[in-house]
Amino acid sequence: GAGVSQSPSNKVTEKGKDVELRCDPISGHTALYWYRQSLGQGLEFLIYFQGNSAPDKSGLPSDRFSAERTGGSVSTLTIQRTQQEDSAVYLCASSSGRVGGPSYEQYFGPGTRLTVT
Amino acid sequence: AQSVTQPDIHITVSEGASLELRCNYSYGATPYLFWYVQSPGQGLQLLLKYFSGDTLVQGIKGFEAEFKRSQSSFNLRKPSVHWSDAAEYFCAVGALNTGTASKLTFGTGTRLQVTL
C-alpha cells in the first residue's frame, strides 16, 4: 500500500476485555514497530520486528501485551485483560529494514485510539 | 541508554516570525536523529533526518536542522512560520542494531502555536 495502515482507528472496550490492534506496513518493508502515545508517558517504544529475527520485546509494559507478525507483513498487537491505564494511541511504523542510512526512516500509521472504560 | 530532551513544552510565535525548537540528545555513539511533526488527530510525519555528512540538513515544508556534536543538540529551525505549522513536534534518536534500524527514543514534544 501507499502508507502504513492501522485498524480500527478507534476502539472503546470495557476493563478486563481483550483487544486486538492491526497494522499493515508499507509493502516491502521488513521492519515493523509498535509505539504507544499517552498523556502521562509520551511516545514509548513497545516492540520491534525485523525480518525473521526474534522480535525486540523490551518495551512491552507487562505480560498482558503481546504481538505477532504473520508472513512477515501484517502485525497484530494484543492486549489481554485491559486496564484503564492502557488507554492511549497505539502507533505502528515500518522501515525498509535494509542496512544503510535511508533504511532508518520510520513511517508511521495514523494510530489506533484505545479507550478502556 | 539513549535519551532525548525537548526543553520547551509549548512555544507561541507570530506568523512570519522565525522559529527554533530545541532538542538535546544523549547517546554513546553516533546518533541517528529525526524530527517528526504531528497534527491533531494525525500520525507522525517525518520532517527531516540526520545520519552522517553535512551537519545542516534540509527537510520538508521549509524546515532545517543542525547537528552539533559538541552540544549534543539537533535544533529545528524555520525562517518564516506559517499558520499551518501549528502542531506538535517531536525529536527522536535512533540506535543501530546489527547495522539495521532499531527503535526510536522520542522527546516529550513541543507544541507550537502560531498567532496571526
Coordinates of N, CA and C in Angstrom, one line a residue:
Chain A
G1 N 0.8 -1.2 0.0 CA 0.0 0.0 0.0 C 0.9 1.2 0.0
A2 N 0.2 2.4 -0.1 CA 0.9 3.6 -0.2 C 1.5 4.0 1.1
G3 N 0.9 3.6 2.2 CA 1.4 4.0 3.5 C 1.1 2.9 4.5
V4 N 1.5 3.2 5.8 CA 1.1 2.3 6.9 C -0.3 2.5 7.3
S5 N -1.0 1.4 7.3 CA -2.5 1.5 7.7 C -2.7 0.7 9.0
Q6 N -3.6 1.2 9.8 CA -3.9 0.6 11.1 C -5.4 0.5 11.3
S7 N -5.9 -0.5 11.9 CA -7.3 -0.7 12.2 C -7.5 -1.3 13.6
P8 N -8.6 -1.0 14.2 CA -9.5 0.1 13.9 C -8.9 1.4 14.2
S9 N -9.5 2.5 13.8 CA -9.0 3.8 14.1 C -9.3 4.2 15.6
N10 N -10.4 3.7 16.0 CA -10.8 3.9 17.4 C -11.4 2.6 18.0
K11 N -11.1 2.4 19.2 CA -11.6 1.2 19.9 C -11.9 1.6 21.4
V12 N -13.2 1.3 21.7 CA -13.6 1.5 23.1 C -13.9 0.1 23.7
T13 N -13.4 -0.2 24.8 CA -13.5 -1.5 25.4 C -13.7 -1.4 26.9
E14 N -14.3 -2.4 27.4 CA -14.5 -2.4 28.9 C -13.3 -3.0 29.6
K15 N -13.0 -2.5 30.7 CA -11.9 -3.0 31.5 C -12.1 -4.6 31.7
G16 N -10.9 -5.3 31.4 CA -10.9 -6.7 31.6 C -11.1 -7.5 30.3
K17 N -11.5 -6.8 29.2 CA -11.7 -7.4 27.9 C -10.3 -7.4 27.2
D18 N -10.2 -8.3 26.2 CA -9.1 -8.4 25.3 C -9.3 -7.6 24.1
V19 N -8.2 -7.0 23.6 CA -8.4 -6.2 22.3 C -7.2 -6.6 21.4
E20 N -7.5 -6.5 20.1 CA -6.5 -6.7 19.0 C -6.4 -5.5 18.1
L21 N -5.2 -5.0 17.9 CA -5.0 -3.9 17.0 C -4.2 -4.4 15.9
R22 N -4.5 -3.9 14.7 CA -3.9 -4.4 13.5 C -3.0 -3.4 12.8
C23 N -1.9 -3.8 12.2 CA -1.1 -2.9 11.4 C -0.7 -3.5 10.1
D24 N -0.8 -2.8 9.0 CA -0.4 -3.2 7.7 C 0.8 -2.3 7.3
P25 N 2.0 -2.8 7.2 CA 3.1 -1.9 6.9 C 3.2 -1.6 5.4
I26 N 4.1 -0.7 5.1 CA 4.3 -0.4 3.7 C 4.8 -1.6 3.0
S27 N 4.3 -1.9 1.8 CA 4.7 -3.1 1.1 C 6.2 -3.1 0.9
G28 N 6.8 -4.3 1.2 CA 8.3 -4.4 1.0 C 9.1 -4.1 2.3
H29 N 8.5 -3.4 3.2 CA 9.2 -3.1 4.5 C 9.3 -4.3 5.4
T30 N 10.5 -4.6 5.8 CA 10.7 -5.8 6.6 C 10.8 -5.5 8.1
A31 N 10.9 -4.2 8.4 CA 11.0 -3.8 9.9 C 9.7 -3.2 10.3
L32 N 9.1 -3.6 11.4 CA 7.8 -3.1 11.9 C 7.9 -2.8 13.4
Y33 N 7.4 -1.7 13.8 CA 7.5 -1.2 15.2 C 6.1 -0.9 15.7
W34 N 6.0 -1.1 17.0 CA 4.8 -0.6 17.7 C 5.2 0.4 18.8
Y35 N 4.5 1.5 18.9 CA 4.8 2.5 19.9 C 3.4 2.8 20.6
R36 N 3.5 3.4 21.7 CA 2.3 3.9 22.4 C 2.5 5.3 22.8
Q37 N 1.4 6.1 22.6 CA 1.5 7.5 22.9 C 0.4 7.8 23.9
S38 N 0.8 8.2 25.1 CA -0.2 8.5 26.1 C 0.2 9.8 26.8
L39 N -0.8 10.5 27.5 CA -0.6 11.8 28.1 C 0.5 11.7 29.1
G40 N 0.5 10.7 29.9 CA 1.5 10.6 31.0 C 2.9 10.2 30.6
Q41 N 2.9 9.4 29.6 CA 4.2 8.7 29.3 C 4.8 9.2 27.9
G42 N 4.1 10.0 27.2 CA 4.7 10.4 25.9 C 4.7 9.3 24.9
L43 N 5.7 9.3 24.0 CA 5.8 8.2 23.0 C 6.8 7.2 23.5
E44 N 6.3 6.0 23.6 CA 7.1 4.9 24.1 C 7.2 3.7 23.1
F45 N 8.4 3.2 23.0 CA 8.6 2.0 22.1 C 8.0 0.8 22.8
L46 N 7.3 -0.1 22.1 CA 6.8 -1.3 22.6 C 7.5 -2.5 22.1
I47 N 7.5 -2.7 20.8 CA 8.1 -4.0 20.3 C 8.5 -3.7 18.8
Y48 N 9.5 -4.5 18.4 CA 10.1 -4.3 17.0 C 10.3 -5.6 16.4
F49 N 9.9 -5.8 15.1 CA 10.1 -7.0 14.3 C 11.1 -6.6 13.2
Q50 N 12.0 -7.5 12.9 CA 12.9 -7.3 11.8 C 13.1 -8.6 11.1
G51 N 12.5 -8.7 9.9 CA 12.6 -9.9 9.1 C 12.3 -11.2 9.9
N52 N 13.1 -12.2 9.9 CA 12.9 -13.4 10.6 C 13.6 -13.5 12.0
S53 N 14.2 -12.4 12.4 CA 14.9 -12.3 13.7 C 13.8 -12.3 14.8
A54 N 14.3 -12.8 16.0 CA 13.4 -12.7 17.2 C 13.1 -11.3 17.4
P55 N 11.8 -11.0 17.7 CA 11.4 -9.6 18.0 C 12.1 -9.0 19.2
D56 N 12.3 -7.7 19.2 CA 12.8 -7.0 20.4 C 11.5 -6.6 21.2
K57 N 11.3 -7.3 22.3 CA 10.1 -7.0 23.1 C 10.4 -6.2 24.3
S58 N 11.5 -5.5 24.3 CA 12.0 -4.8 25.6 C 11.1 -3.7 26.1
G59 N 10.2 -3.2 25.2 CA 9.3 -2.1 25.6 C 8.0 -2.5 26.1
L60 N 7.6 -3.8 26.0 CA 6.3 -4.2 26.4 C 6.1 -4.0 27.9
P61 N 5.1 -3.3 28.3 CA 5.0 -2.9 29.8 C 4.6 -4.0 30.7
S62 N 3.9 -5.1 30.2 CA 3.6 -6.2 31.0 C 3.3 -7.4 30.2
D63 N 3.1 -8.6 30.8 CA 2.8 -9.8 30.0 C 1.4 -9.8 29.5
R64 N 0.6 -8.8 29.8 CA -0.7 -8.7 29.1 C -0.6 -8.3 27.7
F65 N 0.6 -7.7 27.3 CA 0.8 -7.3 26.0 C 1.6 -8.3 25.2
S66 N 1.2 -8.5 23.9 CA 1.9 -9.4 23.0 C 1.7 -8.9 21.6
A67 N 2.5 -9.4 20.7 CA 2.4 -9.0 19.3 C 2.9 -10.1 18.5
E68 N 2.4 -10.2 17.3 CA 2.9 -11.2 16.4 C 2.8 -10.6 15.0
R69 N 3.6 -11.2 14.1 CA 3.7 -10.7 12.7 C 3.7 -11.9 11.9
T70 N 2.6 -12.0 11.1 CA 2.4 -13.2 10.3 C 2.9 -12.9 8.8
G71 N 3.6 -13.9 8.3 CA 4.0 -13.8 6.9 C 5.0 -12.7 6.7
G72 N 5.6 -12.1 7.7 CA 6.5 -11.0 7.5 C 5.8 -9.7 7.1
S73 N 4.5 -9.6 7.2 CA 3.8 -8.4 6.8 C 3.0 -7.9 7.9
V74 N 1.7 -8.3 7.9 CA 0.7 -7.7 8.9 C 1.1 -8.1 10.3
S75 N 0.9 -7.1 11.2 CA 1.1 -7.4 12.6 C -0.1 -7.1 13.5
T76 N -0.2 -7.9 14.5 CA -1.3 -7.7 15.5 C -0.8 -7.5 16.9
L77 N -1.2 -6.4 17.5 CA -0.9 -6.2 18.9 C -2.1 -6.6 19.8
T78 N -1.9 -7.5 20.7 CA -2.9 -7.9 21.5 C -2.7 -7.5 23.0
I79 N -3.8 -6.9 23.6 CA -3.7 -6.6 25.0 C -4.8 -7.4 25.7
Q80 N -4.4 -8.2 26.6 CA -5.3 -9.0 27.4 C -5.7 -8.3 28.7
R81 N -6.9 -8.6 29.1 CA -7.4 -8.1 30.4 C -7.1 -6.6 30.5
T82 N -7.6 -5.8 29.6 CA -7.3 -4.4 29.5 C -7.6 -3.7 30.8
Q83 N -6.7 -2.7 31.1 CA -6.8 -1.8 32.3 C -7.0 -0.4 31.8
Q84 N -7.5 0.5 32.6 CA -7.7 1.9 32.3 C -6.4 2.5 31.9
E85 N -5.3 2.1 32.5 CA -4.0 2.8 32.1 C -3.5 2.3 30.7
D86 N -4.2 1.4 30.1 CA -3.8 1.0 28.7 C -4.4 2.0 27.7
S87 N -5.3 2.9 28.1 CA -5.9 3.9 27.2 C -4.8 4.7 26.7
A88 N -4.7 4.8 25.4 CA -3.6 5.5 24.7 C -3.8 5.4 23.2
V89 N -3.0 6.1 22.4 CA -3.0 5.9 21.0 C -1.8 4.9 20.7
Y90 N -2.1 3.9 19.9 CA -1.1 2.9 19.6 C -0.7 3.1 18.1
L91 N 0.6 3.4 18.0 CA 1.1 3.8 16.7 C 2.0 2.6 16.1
C92 N 1.8 2.4 14.9 CA 2.6 1.4 14.2 C 3.5 2.1 13.1
A93 N 4.7 1.6 12.9 CA 5.6 2.2 12.0 C 6.4 1.1 11.2
S94 N 6.8 1.4 10.0 CA 7.6 0.4 9.3 C 8.8 1.1 8.7
S95 N 9.8 0.4 8.4 CA 11.0 0.9 7.7 C 11.5 -0.3 6.8
S96 N 12.4 0.1 5.8 CA 12.8 -0.9 4.8 C 13.5 -2.0 5.4
G97 N 14.3 -1.8 6.5 CA 15.0 -2.9 7.1 C 16.3 -3.2 6.5
R98 N 16.7 -2.5 5.4 CA 18.0 -2.7 4.8 C 19.0 -2.0 5.6
V99 N 20.3 -2.4 5.4 CA 21.4 -1.7 6.0 C 21.7 -0.4 5.3
G100 N 21.9 0.7 6.0 CA 22.2 2.0 5.4 C 21.3 3.1 5.8
G101 N 21.7 4.3 5.6 CA 21.0 5.5 6.1 C 19.5 5.5 5.9
P102 N 19.0 5.5 4.7 CA 17.6 5.7 4.5 C 16.8 4.6 5.1
S103 N 17.4 3.5 5.4 CA 16.6 2.4 6.0 C 16.2 2.7 7.4
Y104 N 16.8 3.7 8.0 CA 16.4 4.1 9.4 C 15.2 4.9 9.5
E105 N 14.7 5.4 8.3 CA 13.5 6.2 8.4 C 12.3 5.3 8.7
Q106 N 11.6 5.7 9.7 CA 10.4 5.0 10.1 C 9.2 5.8 9.6
Y107 N 8.2 5.1 9.0 CA 7.0 5.8 8.5 C 5.8 5.3 9.4
F108 N 5.1 6.2 9.9 CA 4.1 5.9 10.9 C 2.7 5.9 10.3
G109 N 1.9 5.0 10.9 CA 0.5 5.0 10.5 C -0.3 6.0 11.4
P110 N -1.6 6.1 11.1 CA -2.4 7.1 11.8 C -2.7 6.8 13.2
G111 N -2.5 5.5 13.6 CA -2.7 5.1 15.0 C -4.1 4.6 15.3
T112 N -4.2 3.8 16.4 CA -5.5 3.4 16.9 C -5.7 4.0 18.3
R113 N -6.7 4.7 18.5 CA -7.0 5.3 19.8 C -7.8 4.3 20.6
L114 N -7.2 3.8 21.7 CA -7.9 2.8 22.6 C -8.3 3.5 23.8
T115 N -9.6 3.3 24.1 CA -10.2 3.8 25.4 C -10.7 2.7 26.2
V116 N -10.2 2.5 27.4 CA -10.7 1.5 28.3 C -11.6 2.1 29.3
T117 N -12.8 1.7 29.4 CA -13.8 2.3 30.3 C -14.0 1.4 31.6
Chain B
A1 N 22.1 3.9 27.6 CA 20.7 4.1 27.1 C 20.6 5.5 26.5
Q2 N 19.8 5.6 25.4 CA 19.7 6.9 24.7 C 18.5 7.6 25.3
S3 N 18.6 9.0 25.2 CA 17.5 9.8 25.7 C 17.5 11.1 24.9
V4 N 16.3 11.7 24.9 CA 16.1 13.0 24.2 C 15.4 14.0 25.1
T5 N 15.9 15.2 25.1 CA 15.2 16.3 25.9 C 14.8 17.4 25.0
Q6 N 13.5 17.7 25.1 CA 13.0 18.9 24.4 C 12.6 19.9 25.5
P7 N 13.3 20.9 25.8 CA 13.1 21.7 27.0 C 11.8 22.5 26.9
D8 N 11.4 22.8 25.7 CA 10.2 23.7 25.6 C 8.9 22.9 25.4
I9 N 8.0 22.9 26.3 CA 6.8 22.2 26.2 C 5.8 22.9 25.2
H10 N 5.8 24.2 25.2 CA 4.9 25.0 24.4 C 5.6 26.3 24.0
I11 N 5.5 26.6 22.7 CA 6.0 27.8 22.1 C 5.0 28.5 21.3
T12 N 4.9 29.8 21.4 CA 4.0 30.6 20.6 C 4.8 31.6 19.8
V13 N 4.5 31.6 18.5 CA 5.2 32.5 17.6 C 4.2 33.2 16.7
S14 N 4.5 34.4 16.2 CA 3.6 35.0 15.2 C 3.9 34.5 13.8
E15 N 2.9 34.5 13.0 CA 3.1 34.1 11.6 C 4.1 35.0 11.0
G16 N 5.0 34.4 10.2 CA 6.0 35.2 9.6 C 7.3 35.3 10.4
A17 N 7.2 35.0 11.7 CA 8.4 35.1 12.5 C 9.3 33.8 12.4
S18 N 10.5 33.9 12.8 CA 11.4 32.7 12.7 C 11.1 31.8 13.9
L19 N 11.6 30.5 13.8 CA 11.3 29.5 14.8 C 12.5 28.7 15.0
E20 N 12.8 28.4 16.3 CA 13.8 27.4 16.6 C 13.3 26.5 17.8
L21 N 13.2 25.2 17.5 CA 12.8 24.3 18.6 C 14.0 23.5 19.0
R22 N 14.2 23.4 20.3 CA 15.4 22.8 20.8 C 15.3 21.3 21.1
C23 N 16.4 20.6 20.8 CA 16.5 19.2 21.1 C 17.9 18.9 21.5
N24 N 18.0 18.2 22.7 CA 19.3 17.7 23.1 C 19.2 16.2 23.3
Y25 N 20.2 15.5 22.9 CA 20.2 14.0 23.0 C 21.3 13.5 23.8
S26 N 21.2 12.3 24.2 CA 22.2 11.5 24.9 C 22.3 10.2 24.3
Y27 N 23.5 9.9 23.8 CA 23.7 8.6 23.1 C 25.2 8.3 23.0
G28 N 25.6 7.1 23.3 CA 27.0 6.8 23.4 C 27.8 6.7 22.1
A29 N 27.1 6.7 21.0 CA 27.8 6.6 19.7 C 27.3 7.6 18.7
T30 N 27.6 7.5 17.5 CA 27.0 8.5 16.5 C 25.5 8.3 16.4
P31 N 24.8 9.3 16.7 CA 23.3 9.2 16.7 C 22.7 9.3 15.4
Y32 N 21.5 8.7 15.2 CA 20.7 8.9 14.1 C 19.5 9.8 14.6
L33 N 19.4 11.0 14.1 CA 18.4 11.9 14.6 C 17.3 12.3 13.7
F34 N 16.1 12.5 14.2 CA 15.0 12.8 13.4 C 14.1 13.9 14.1
W35 N 13.4 14.6 13.2 CA 12.3 15.4 13.7 C 11.0 15.0 13.0
Y36 N 10.0 14.8 13.8 CA 8.7 14.4 13.3 C 7.7 15.5 13.7
V37 N 6.6 15.6 12.9 CA 5.5 16.6 13.2 C 4.2 15.8 13.3
Q38 N 3.4 16.2 14.3 CA 2.1 15.5 14.5 C 1.0 16.6 14.6
S39 N 0.1 16.6 13.6 CA -1.0 17.5 13.7 C -2.1 16.8 14.5
P40 N -3.0 17.6 15.0 CA -4.1 17.0 15.9 C -4.8 15.8 15.2
G41 N -4.9 14.7 15.9 CA -5.6 13.5 15.4 C -4.9 12.8 14.3
Q42 N -3.6 13.2 14.0 CA -2.9 12.6 12.9 C -1.7 11.7 13.4
G43 N -1.1 10.9 12.5 CA 0.1 10.2 12.9 C 1.3 11.1 12.8
L44 N 2.5 10.5 12.9 CA 3.7 11.3 12.8 C 4.2 11.3 11.4
Q45 N 4.6 12.5 11.0 CA 5.2 12.7 9.7 C 6.7 13.1 9.8
L46 N 7.5 12.5 9.1 CA 8.9 12.7 9.1 C 9.2 14.1 8.5
L47 N 9.9 15.0 9.2 CA 10.3 16.3 8.7 C 11.7 16.2 8.1
L48 N 12.6 15.7 8.8 CA 14.0 15.6 8.3 C 14.7 14.6 9.2
K49 N 15.9 14.2 8.7 CA 16.7 13.3 9.5 C 18.2 13.6 9.3
Y50 N 19.0 13.2 10.2 CA 20.5 13.2 10.1 C 21.1 11.9 10.4
F51 N 21.9 11.4 9.4 CA 22.6 10.2 9.6 C 24.1 10.4 9.6
S52 N 24.6 11.2 8.7 CA 26.0 11.4 8.6 C 26.2 12.6 7.6
G53 N 27.5 13.0 7.5 CA 27.8 14.0 6.5 C 27.5 15.4 6.9
D54 N 27.0 16.2 6.0 CA 26.7 17.6 6.3 C 25.8 17.8 7.5
T55 N 26.2 18.6 8.4 CA 25.5 18.7 9.7 C 24.3 19.6 9.6
L56 N 24.1 20.3 8.5 CA 22.9 21.1 8.3 C 22.1 20.3 7.3
V57 N 20.9 19.9 7.8 CA 20.0 19.1 6.9 C 18.7 19.8 6.6
Q58 N 18.3 19.7 5.4 CA 17.1 20.3 5.0 C 15.9 19.3 5.0
G59 N 14.8 19.7 5.3 CA 13.6 18.8 5.3 C 12.5 19.4 4.5
I60 N 11.3 18.8 4.7 CA 10.1 19.3 4.0 C 9.6 20.5 4.7
K61 N 8.7 21.2 4.0 CA 7.9 22.3 4.5 C 8.9 23.5 4.9
G62 N 10.0 23.5 4.4 CA 10.9 24.7 4.7 C 11.7 24.6 6.0
F63 N 11.7 23.4 6.6 CA 12.4 23.2 7.9 C 13.8 22.8 7.6
E64 N 14.7 23.1 8.6 CA 16.1 22.7 8.6 C 16.5 22.4 10.0
A65 N 17.5 21.6 10.2 CA 18.1 21.3 11.5 C 19.6 21.2 11.4
E66 N 20.2 21.5 12.5 CA 21.7 21.5 12.5 C 22.1 20.6 13.6
F67 N 23.0 19.6 13.3 CA 23.5 18.7 14.2 C 24.8 19.3 14.8
K68 N 24.9 19.4 16.1 CA 26.1 19.9 16.8 C 26.5 18.9 17.8
R69 N 27.6 18.2 17.4 CA 28.0 17.1 18.3 C 28.5 17.7 19.6
S70 N 29.2 18.8 19.6 CA 29.8 19.3 20.8 C 28.8 19.7 21.8
Q71 N 27.6 20.1 21.3 CA 26.5 20.5 22.2 C 25.4 19.4 22.4
S72 N 25.6 18.3 21.7 CA 24.6 17.2 21.7 C 23.3 17.7 21.4
S73 N 23.2 18.5 20.3 CA 21.9 19.2 20.0 C 21.6 18.9 18.5
F74 N 20.3 19.0 18.3 CA 19.8 18.9 16.9 C 18.6 19.8 16.9
N75 N 18.8 21.1 16.8 CA 17.7 22.1 16.9 C 17.0 22.2 15.5
L76 N 15.7 22.4 15.5 CA 14.9 22.5 14.3 C 14.7 24.0 14.1
R77 N 14.8 24.5 12.8 CA 14.6 25.9 12.6 C 13.7 26.1 11.3
K78 N 13.0 27.2 11.3 CA 12.3 27.6 10.1 C 12.4 29.2 10.0
P79 N 12.8 29.7 8.9 CA 12.9 31.2 8.8 C 11.6 32.0 9.0
S80 N 10.5 31.4 8.5 CA 9.3 32.2 8.5 C 8.1 31.2 8.7
V81 N 7.5 31.3 9.8 CA 6.4 30.3 10.2 C 5.1 30.6 9.5
H82 N 4.4 29.6 9.1 CA 3.1 29.7 8.6 C 2.1 29.2 9.5
W83 N 0.8 29.7 9.5 CA -0.2 29.3 10.4 C -0.4 27.8 10.4
S84 N -0.2 27.2 9.2 CA -0.4 25.7 9.1 C 0.7 24.9 9.8
D85 N 1.8 25.6 10.3 CA 2.8 24.9 11.0 C 2.4 24.5 12.5
A86 N 1.3 25.1 12.9 CA 0.9 24.8 14.3 C 0.6 23.3 14.4
A87 N 1.4 22.7 15.4 CA 1.3 21.2 15.5 C 2.2 20.9 16.7
E88 N 2.4 19.6 16.9 CA 3.4 19.1 17.9 C 4.6 18.6 17.2
Y89 N 5.7 18.9 17.7 CA 7.0 18.5 17.1 C 7.8 17.6 18.0
F90 N 8.2 16.5 17.5 CA 9.0 15.5 18.3 C 10.4 15.3 17.7
C91 N 11.4 15.4 18.6 CA 12.7 15.0 18.2 C 12.9 13.5 18.6
A92 N 13.7 12.8 17.9 CA 13.9 11.4 18.2 C 15.3 11.0 17.9
V93 N 15.8 10.0 18.6 CA 17.2 9.5 18.3 C 17.0 8.0 18.1
G94 N 17.7 7.5 17.1 CA 17.7 6.1 16.8 C 19.0 5.4 17.0
A95 N 19.0 4.1 17.4 CA 20.2 3.4 17.6 C 20.4 2.4 16.5
L96 N 21.6 2.0 16.3 CA 21.9 0.9 15.4 C 21.7 -0.5 16.1
N97 N 21.2 -1.4 15.4 CA 21.1 -2.8 15.9 C 21.5 -3.7 14.8
T98 N 22.7 -4.2 14.9 CA 23.3 -5.1 13.9 C 23.2 -4.5 12.5
G99 N 23.4 -3.2 12.5 CA 23.5 -2.5 11.2 C 22.2 -2.1 10.6
T100 N 21.1 -2.5 11.2 CA 19.8 -2.1 10.6 C 19.1 -1.3 11.6
A101 N 17.9 -0.9 11.2 CA 17.2 0.1 12.0 C 16.8 -0.5 13.4
S102 N 16.6 0.4 14.3 CA 16.1 -0.1 15.6 C 15.2 1.0 16.2
K103 N 14.8 0.8 17.4 CA 13.7 1.6 18.0 C 14.2 3.1 18.1
L104 N 13.2 3.9 18.1 CA 13.4 5.4 18.3 C 13.0 5.7 19.7
T105 N 13.8 6.6 20.2 CA 13.5 7.2 21.5 C 13.1 8.6 21.3
F106 N 11.9 9.0 21.8 CA 11.4 10.3 21.5 C 11.5 11.3 22.7
G107 N 11.6 12.5 22.3 CA 11.4 13.6 23.4 C 10.0 13.7 23.7
T108 N 9.7 14.6 24.6 CA 8.3 14.7 25.1 C 7.5 15.6 24.2
G109 N 8.1 16.2 23.2 CA 7.4 17.1 22.3 C 7.3 18.5 22.6
T110 N 7.2 19.3 21.6 CA 7.0 20.8 21.8 C 5.8 21.2 21.0
R111 N 4.8 21.7 21.6 CA 3.6 22.2 21.0 C 3.8 23.6 20.4
L112 N 3.6 23.8 19.1 CA 3.8 25.1 18.5 C 2.4 25.7 18.2
Q113 N 2.3 26.9 18.7 CA 1.1 27.7 18.4 C 1.5 28.9 17.6
V114 N 0.7 29.2 16.5 CA 1.1 30.3 15.6 C -0.1 31.3 15.7
T115 N 0.3 32.5 16.0 CA -0.7 33.6 16.1 C -0.7 34.4 14.8
L116 N -1.9 34.8 14.4 CA -2.0 35.6 13.2 C -1.7 37.1 13.4

